[in-house]
mmCIF file of C-alpha atoms in Angstrom:
data_model
loop_
_atom_site.group_PDB
_atom_site.id
_atom_site.type_symbol
_atom_site.label_atom_id
_atom_site.label_comp_id
_atom_site.label_asym_id
_atom_site.label_seq_id
_atom_site.Cartn_x
_atom_site.Cartn_y
_atom_site.Cartn_z
ATOM 1 C CA MET F 130 10.839 2.744 1.735
ATOM 2 C CA LEU F 131 11.252 -0.262 3.984
ATOM 3 C CA THR F 132 10.116 -3.838 3.475
ATOM 4 C CA TYR F 133 10.492 -6.856 5.709
ATOM 5 C CA ARG F 134 11.319 -10.102 3.933
ATOM 6 C CA TRP F 135 10.848 -13.542 5.471
ATOM 7 C CA ASN F 136 13.595 -15.944 4.430
ATOM 8 C CA SER F 137 14.474 -19.293 6.041
ATOM 9 C CA ARG F 138 12.815 -18.245 9.306
ATOM 10 C CA VAL F 139 14.904 -15.080 9.452
ATOM 11 C CA LEU F 140 13.329 -11.640 9.181
ATOM 12 C CA ILE F 141 15.428 -9.340 6.981
ATOM 13 C CA LEU F 142 14.996 -5.583 6.716
ATOM 14 C CA VAL F 143 15.401 -4.383 3.134
ATOM 15 C CA THR F 144 15.422 -0.821 1.812
ATOM 16 C CA PHE F 145 14.166 -0.093 -1.709
ATOM 17 C CA SER F 146 14.798 3.356 -3.179
ATOM 18 C CA GLN F 147 12.372 4.886 -5.654
ATOM 19 C CA LYS F 148 15.271 5.133 -8.135
ATOM 20 C CA ARG F 149 15.960 1.407 -7.916
ATOM 21 C CA ILE F 150 12.303 0.631 -8.578
ATOM 22 C CA LYS F 151 12.155 3.037 -11.534
ATOM 23 C CA ASP F 152 15.357 1.626 -13.033
ATOM 24 C CA LYS F 153 14.073 -1.930 -12.742
ATOM 25 C CA LEU F 154 10.670 -1.124 -14.206
ATOM 26 C CA ASN F 155 12.047 0.965 -17.090
ATOM 27 C CA LEU F 156 10.163 4.224 -17.441
ATOM 28 C CA ALA F 157 9.988 3.832 -21.226
ATOM 29 C CA THR F 158 7.189 1.279 -20.801
ATOM 30 C CA PRO F 159 3.480 2.120 -20.235
ATOM 31 C CA GLU F 160 3.749 0.558 -16.768
ATOM 32 C CA GLY F 161 6.797 2.699 -16.059
ATOM 33 C CA ASN F 162 5.046 5.888 -17.110
ATOM 34 C CA PHE F 163 2.054 5.050 -14.917
ATOM 35 C CA PHE F 164 4.332 4.271 -11.959
ATOM 36 C CA ALA F 165 6.073 7.640 -12.393
ATOM 37 C CA LEU F 166 2.733 9.360 -11.698
ATOM 38 C CA PHE F 167 1.961 7.384 -8.520
ATOM 39 C CA PRO F 168 5.218 5.930 -7.118
ATOM 40 C CA ASN F 169 4.077 5.776 -3.482
ATOM 41 C CA GLU F 170 0.784 4.038 -4.211
ATOM 42 C CA LEU F 171 2.146 1.548 -6.753
ATOM 43 C CA SER F 172 5.453 0.678 -5.089
ATOM 44 C CA PRO F 173 4.099 -2.404 -3.242
ATOM 45 C CA ILE F 174 2.948 -3.938 -6.536
ATOM 46 C CA VAL F 175 6.097 -3.004 -8.437
ATOM 47 C CA ILE F 176 8.371 -4.403 -5.727
ATOM 48 C CA ALA F 177 6.467 -7.684 -5.903
ATOM 49 C CA ARG F 178 6.603 -7.795 -9.699
ATOM 50 C CA ALA F 179 10.193 -6.706 -10.261
ATOM 51 C CA LEU F 180 12.315 -6.894 -7.130
ATOM 52 C CA SER F 181 11.110 -9.585 -4.765
ATOM 53 C CA ARG F 182 10.490 -13.308 -4.988
ATOM 54 C CA THR F 183 9.737 -13.889 -1.345
ATOM 55 C CA ARG F 184 6.908 -12.733 0.891
ATOM 56 C CA TYR F 185 7.359 -9.291 2.364
ATOM 57 C CA VAL F 186 5.623 -6.616 4.417
ATOM 58 C CA TYR F 187 5.240 -3.118 3.000
ATOM 59 C CA ILE F 188 4.788 -0.346 5.602
ATOM 60 C CA SER F 189 4.198 3.370 5.044
ATOM 61 C CA ALA F 190 7.210 5.430 6.026
ATOM 62 C CA ASP F 191 5.241 7.603 8.471
ATOM 63 C CA SER F 192 4.657 4.691 10.849
ATOM 64 C CA MET F 193 5.824 3.527 14.256
ATOM 65 C CA ILE F 194 5.667 -0.205 14.920
ATOM 66 C CA LYS F 195 4.786 -1.495 18.383
ATOM 67 C CA GLY F 196 3.948 -5.090 17.513
ATOM 68 C CA LYS F 197 6.049 -7.933 16.151
ATOM 69 C CA ILE F 198 6.510 -7.971 12.394
ATOM 70 C CA GLU F 199 7.142 -11.706 12.662
ATOM 71 C CA ASP F 200 3.521 -12.258 13.697
ATOM 72 C CA LEU F 201 2.338 -10.372 10.636
ATOM 73 C CA VAL F 202 4.606 -12.208 8.213
ATOM 74 C CA ARG F 203 3.476 -15.619 9.474
ATOM 75 C CA ILE F 204 -0.181 -15.004 8.525
ATOM 76 C CA ASP F 205 -1.352 -17.533 5.935
ATOM 77 C CA LEU F 206 -2.430 -15.692 2.780
ATOM 78 C CA GLY F 207 -3.599 -18.840 1.017
ATOM 79 C CA SER F 208 -4.098 -17.974 -2.663
ATOM 80 C CA TYR F 209 -4.327 -14.212 -2.041
ATOM 81 C CA ALA F 210 -1.631 -11.847 -3.281
ATOM 82 C CA VAL F 211 -2.037 -9.343 -0.440
ATOM 83 C CA GLY F 212 -3.286 -8.974 3.093
ATOM 84 C CA ALA F 213 -4.558 -5.511 3.985
ATOM 85 C CA SER F 214 -6.682 -3.614 6.472
ATOM 86 C CA GLU F 215 -9.838 -1.764 5.493
ATOM 87 C CA ASP F 216 -10.610 1.942 5.721
ATOM 88 C CA CYS F 217 -14.332 2.130 6.457
ATOM 89 C CA SER F 218 -14.315 5.899 6.956
ATOM 90 C CA SER F 219 -15.097 5.965 3.227
ATOM 91 C CA ARG F 220 -17.226 3.591 1.168
ATOM 92 C CA LEU F 221 -17.206 2.780 -2.516
ATOM 93 C CA GLY F 222 -20.530 4.508 -3.054
ATOM 94 C CA ASP F 223 -19.173 7.751 -1.596
ATOM 95 C CA TYR F 224 -16.966 8.185 -4.654
ATOM 96 C CA ILE F 225 -18.875 6.802 -7.605
ATOM 97 C CA SER F 226 -22.354 5.708 -8.685
ATOM 98 C CA MET F 227 -22.775 1.933 -8.781
ATOM 99 C CA ASP F 228 -24.649 2.223 -12.085
ATOM 100 C CA VAL F 229 -21.656 3.999 -13.606
ATOM 101 C CA LEU F 230 -19.209 1.563 -12.019
ATOM 102 C CA ASN F 231 -21.025 -1.520 -13.287
ATOM 103 C CA ALA F 232 -21.376 0.032 -16.758
ATOM 104 C CA VAL F 233 -17.620 0.612 -16.867
ATOM 105 C CA GLN F 234 -17.060 -2.955 -15.726
ATOM 106 C CA ARG F 235 -19.147 -4.319 -18.620
ATOM 107 C CA THR F 236 -17.101 -2.404 -21.188
ATOM 108 C CA ALA F 237 -13.668 -3.390 -19.840
ATOM 109 C CA PRO F 238 -11.319 -5.349 -22.128
ATOM 110 C CA ARG F 239 -11.696 -9.105 -21.746
ATOM 111 C CA GLY F 240 -9.424 -10.606 -19.085
ATOM 112 C CA LEU F 241 -8.361 -7.262 -17.629
ATOM 113 C CA LEU F 242 -10.725 -7.273 -14.625
ATOM 114 C CA HIS F 243 -10.845 -10.158 -12.184
ATOM 115 C CA HIS F 244 -14.103 -9.315 -10.397
ATOM 116 C CA THR F 245 -17.157 -10.023 -12.551
ATOM 117 C CA GLU F 246 -20.007 -9.650 -10.039
ATOM 118 C CA THR F 247 -21.933 -6.466 -9.168
ATOM 119 C CA PHE F 248 -20.084 -4.077 -6.854
ATOM 120 C CA ASP F 249 -21.465 -3.229 -3.413
ATOM 121 C CA LYS F 250 -21.733 0.504 -2.634
ATOM 122 C CA ASP F 251 -21.047 -0.140 1.080
ATOM 123 C CA THR F 252 -17.665 -1.775 0.429
ATOM 124 C CA CYS F 253 -14.841 -0.301 2.517
ATOM 125 C CA LEU F 254 -11.765 0.996 0.747
ATOM 126 C CA LEU F 255 -8.465 -0.785 1.207
ATOM 127 C CA ASP F 256 -5.935 0.710 3.594
ATOM 128 C CA PHE F 257 -2.490 0.454 2.045
ATOM 129 C CA ASP F 258 -0.509 1.683 5.069
ATOM 130 C CA VAL F 259 0.386 -1.941 5.830
ATOM 131 C CA LEU F 260 0.446 -4.688 3.209
ATOM 132 C CA LEU F 261 1.453 -8.322 3.499
ATOM 133 C CA VAL F 262 2.482 -9.310 -0.023
ATOM 134 C CA GLU F 263 3.012 -12.700 -1.671
ATOM 135 C CA PRO F 264 4.709 -11.961 -5.043
ATOM 136 C CA ARG F 265 3.945 -15.417 -6.475
ATOM 137 C CA ASN F 266 0.217 -14.659 -6.297
ATOM 138 C CA ILE F 267 0.332 -11.222 -7.962
ATOM 139 C CA LYS F 268 -1.686 -11.309 -11.190
ATOM 140 C CA ARG F 269 0.375 -10.397 -14.242
ATOM 141 C CA ASN F 270 -1.971 -7.679 -15.463
ATOM 142 C CA LEU F 271 -2.605 -6.105 -12.059
ATOM 143 C CA ILE F 272 -0.956 -2.774 -12.878
ATOM 144 C CA ASP F 273 -2.904 -2.649 -16.158
ATOM 145 C CA SER F 274 -6.083 -3.215 -14.141
ATOM 146 C CA VAL F 275 -5.199 -0.400 -11.709
ATOM 147 C CA ALA F 276 -4.414 1.921 -14.644
ATOM 148 C CA PHE F 277 -7.763 1.083 -16.252
ATOM 149 C CA TRP F 278 -9.733 1.850 -13.092
ATOM 150 C CA THR F 279 -7.728 5.027 -12.405
ATOM 151 C CA LYS F 280 -8.738 6.397 -15.798
ATOM 152 C CA ALA F 281 -12.317 5.128 -15.479
ATOM 153 C CA VAL F 282 -13.140 6.641 -12.063
ATOM 154 C CA ASN F 283 -11.381 9.938 -12.907
ATOM 155 C CA LEU F 284 -11.819 11.755 -9.593
ATOM 156 C CA ALA F 285 -10.771 15.387 -9.146
ATOM 157 C CA ASN F 286 -7.967 14.291 -6.818
ATOM 158 C CA GLN F 287 -5.642 11.917 -8.682
ATOM 159 C CA ARG F 288 -4.434 10.349 -5.434
ATOM 160 C CA ASP F 289 -8.021 9.449 -4.549
ATOM 161 C CA SER F 290 -8.436 8.021 -8.047
ATOM 162 C CA VAL F 291 -5.503 5.623 -7.812
ATOM 163 C CA MET F 292 -6.386 4.482 -4.270
ATOM 164 C CA LEU F 293 -9.979 3.826 -5.349
ATOM 165 C CA ALA F 294 -8.648 2.043 -8.430
ATOM 166 C CA MET F 295 -6.504 -0.258 -6.304
ATOM 167 C CA THR F 296 -9.527 -1.102 -4.154
ATOM 168 C CA LEU F 297 -11.430 -2.042 -7.318
ATOM 169 C CA ALA F 298 -8.503 -4.023 -8.732
ATOM 170 C CA PHE F 299 -8.242 -6.058 -5.494
ATOM 171 C CA TYR F 300 -12.016 -6.238 -4.941
ATOM 172 C CA ASP F 301 -12.889 -9.458 -3.040
ATOM 173 C CA ASP F 302 -9.372 -10.705 -3.726
ATOM 174 C CA TYR F 303 -7.399 -9.986 -0.566
ATOM 175 C CA LEU F 304 -7.097 -11.218 3.013
ATOM 176 C CA LYS F 305 -8.287 -8.824 5.711
ATOM 177 C CA LEU F 306 -5.513 -8.326 8.264
ATOM 178 C CA PRO F 307 -6.218 -8.416 12.028
ATOM 179 C CA THR F 308 -7.509 -5.079 13.341
ATOM 180 C CA ASN F 309 -4.398 -4.588 15.474
ATOM 181 C CA TRP F 310 -2.497 -3.869 12.229
ATOM 182 C CA LYS F 311 -4.769 -0.985 11.300
ATOM 183 C CA ARG F 312 -3.272 2.400 12.172
ATOM 184 C CA ALA F 313 -5.902 3.839 14.477
ATOM 185 C CA ASP F 314 -5.026 4.580 18.099
ATOM 186 C CA ALA F 315 -2.527 3.780 20.852
ATOM 187 C CA ASN F 316 -3.997 0.296 21.322
ATOM 188 C CA THR F 317 -2.915 -0.989 17.898
ATOM 189 C CA ASP F 318 0.419 -2.506 16.895
ATOM 190 C CA ILE F 319 1.187 0.302 14.463
ATOM 191 C CA LEU F 320 0.894 4.051 15.020
ATOM 192 C CA TYR F 321 1.124 7.217 12.967
ATOM 193 C CA TYR F 322 4.483 8.947 13.290
ATOM 194 C CA ASP F 323 3.651 12.394 14.655
ATOM 195 C CA GLY F 324 7.151 13.822 15.025
ATOM 196 C CA PRO F 325 9.135 16.259 12.848
ATOM 197 C CA LYS F 326 9.946 15.126 9.323
ATOM 198 C CA ASN F 327 11.418 16.282 6.043
ATOM 199 C CA VAL F 328 8.854 16.890 3.312
ATOM 200 C CA CYS F 329 9.535 17.256 -0.419
ATOM 201 C CA ALA F 330 8.008 20.468 -1.749
ATOM 202 C CA GLU F 331 7.006 21.423 -5.282
ATOM 203 C CA ASP F 332 10.352 23.161 -5.763
ATOM 204 C CA GLY F 333 12.066 19.783 -5.406
ATOM 205 C CA LEU F 334 13.741 20.706 -2.131
ATOM 206 C CA GLN F 335 13.207 19.155 1.280
ATOM 207 C CA HIS F 336 11.684 21.232 4.046
ATOM 208 C CA GLN F 337 11.418 20.260 7.682
ATOM 209 C CA GLU F 338 7.862 20.052 8.924
ATOM 210 C CA LYS F 339 7.102 20.460 12.610
ATOM 211 C CA GLY F 340 5.587 17.450 14.329
ATOM 212 C CA SER F 341 1.931 17.400 15.351
ATOM 213 C CA GLY F 342 2.276 15.469 18.604
ATOM 214 C CA GLU F 343 4.538 13.848 21.173
ATOM 215 C CA ILE F 344 3.662 10.167 20.889
ATOM 216 C CA TRP F 345 6.803 9.492 18.856
ATOM 217 C CA GLN F 346 8.960 10.532 21.822
ATOM 218 C CA HIS F 347 7.596 7.652 23.908
ATOM 219 C CA TYR F 348 9.303 5.139 21.599
ATOM 220 C CA LEU F 349 12.780 6.643 21.397
ATOM 221 C CA GLY F 350 15.696 4.363 22.213
ATOM 222 C CA PRO F 351 18.285 5.012 24.936
ATOM 223 C CA LYS F 352 20.748 6.499 22.422
ATOM 224 C CA SER F 353 18.194 8.764 20.743
ATOM 225 C CA ASP F 354 19.378 11.989 22.373
ATOM 226 C CA SER F 355 22.836 11.748 20.823
ATOM 227 C CA VAL F 356 21.349 10.846 17.418
ATOM 228 C CA LEU F 357 18.814 13.683 17.405
ATOM 229 C CA SER F 358 21.402 16.247 18.478
ATOM 230 C CA THR F 359 23.678 15.574 15.485
#
């Protein structure tokens, strides 16, 4: 995965492998075991906790960037740990009853949850395709909070469970990024990569998946033909 780190007014591209994150976290710990189940979803938090001391931008690998990362990094987060877009195609109430959610909240261990007010069923879910992260503001028990909510909501799809859990863990505690950093259409500063890609299958091997569109070809560099032909 790629992150962009801002250091002394210089933007540095840094690559973090899943192995490096796992080694740093130590899979023998409860946090490590939880991360092993959801490495893609939890990587932004783990990088902040274990590998980075400076602000960085986390971007999903299947993205094409049109805008300037520098503009994103310069956004003032204030006391927030993350800046994120919202996914309003789904609402909190679409996944879970508010009565159940508030009952779970009342029974949570003291100090584990940071939001103490009643949840709103019309709350949009967080979109974690692009995150602006300030490691110094990450709460120490954030992963424990995400693990608690993941178990509490217990959706049929585990991926939906952990994404909903992260929305609950960050509830009212994040900065909403400008709409141009929401992957949506050709008018935004970040697009979905729609070209061919290698996908890891259940057998552990990589398989090439045919692309679904041609937008990616519009952003190829002048030397792309020689690269793609090798």
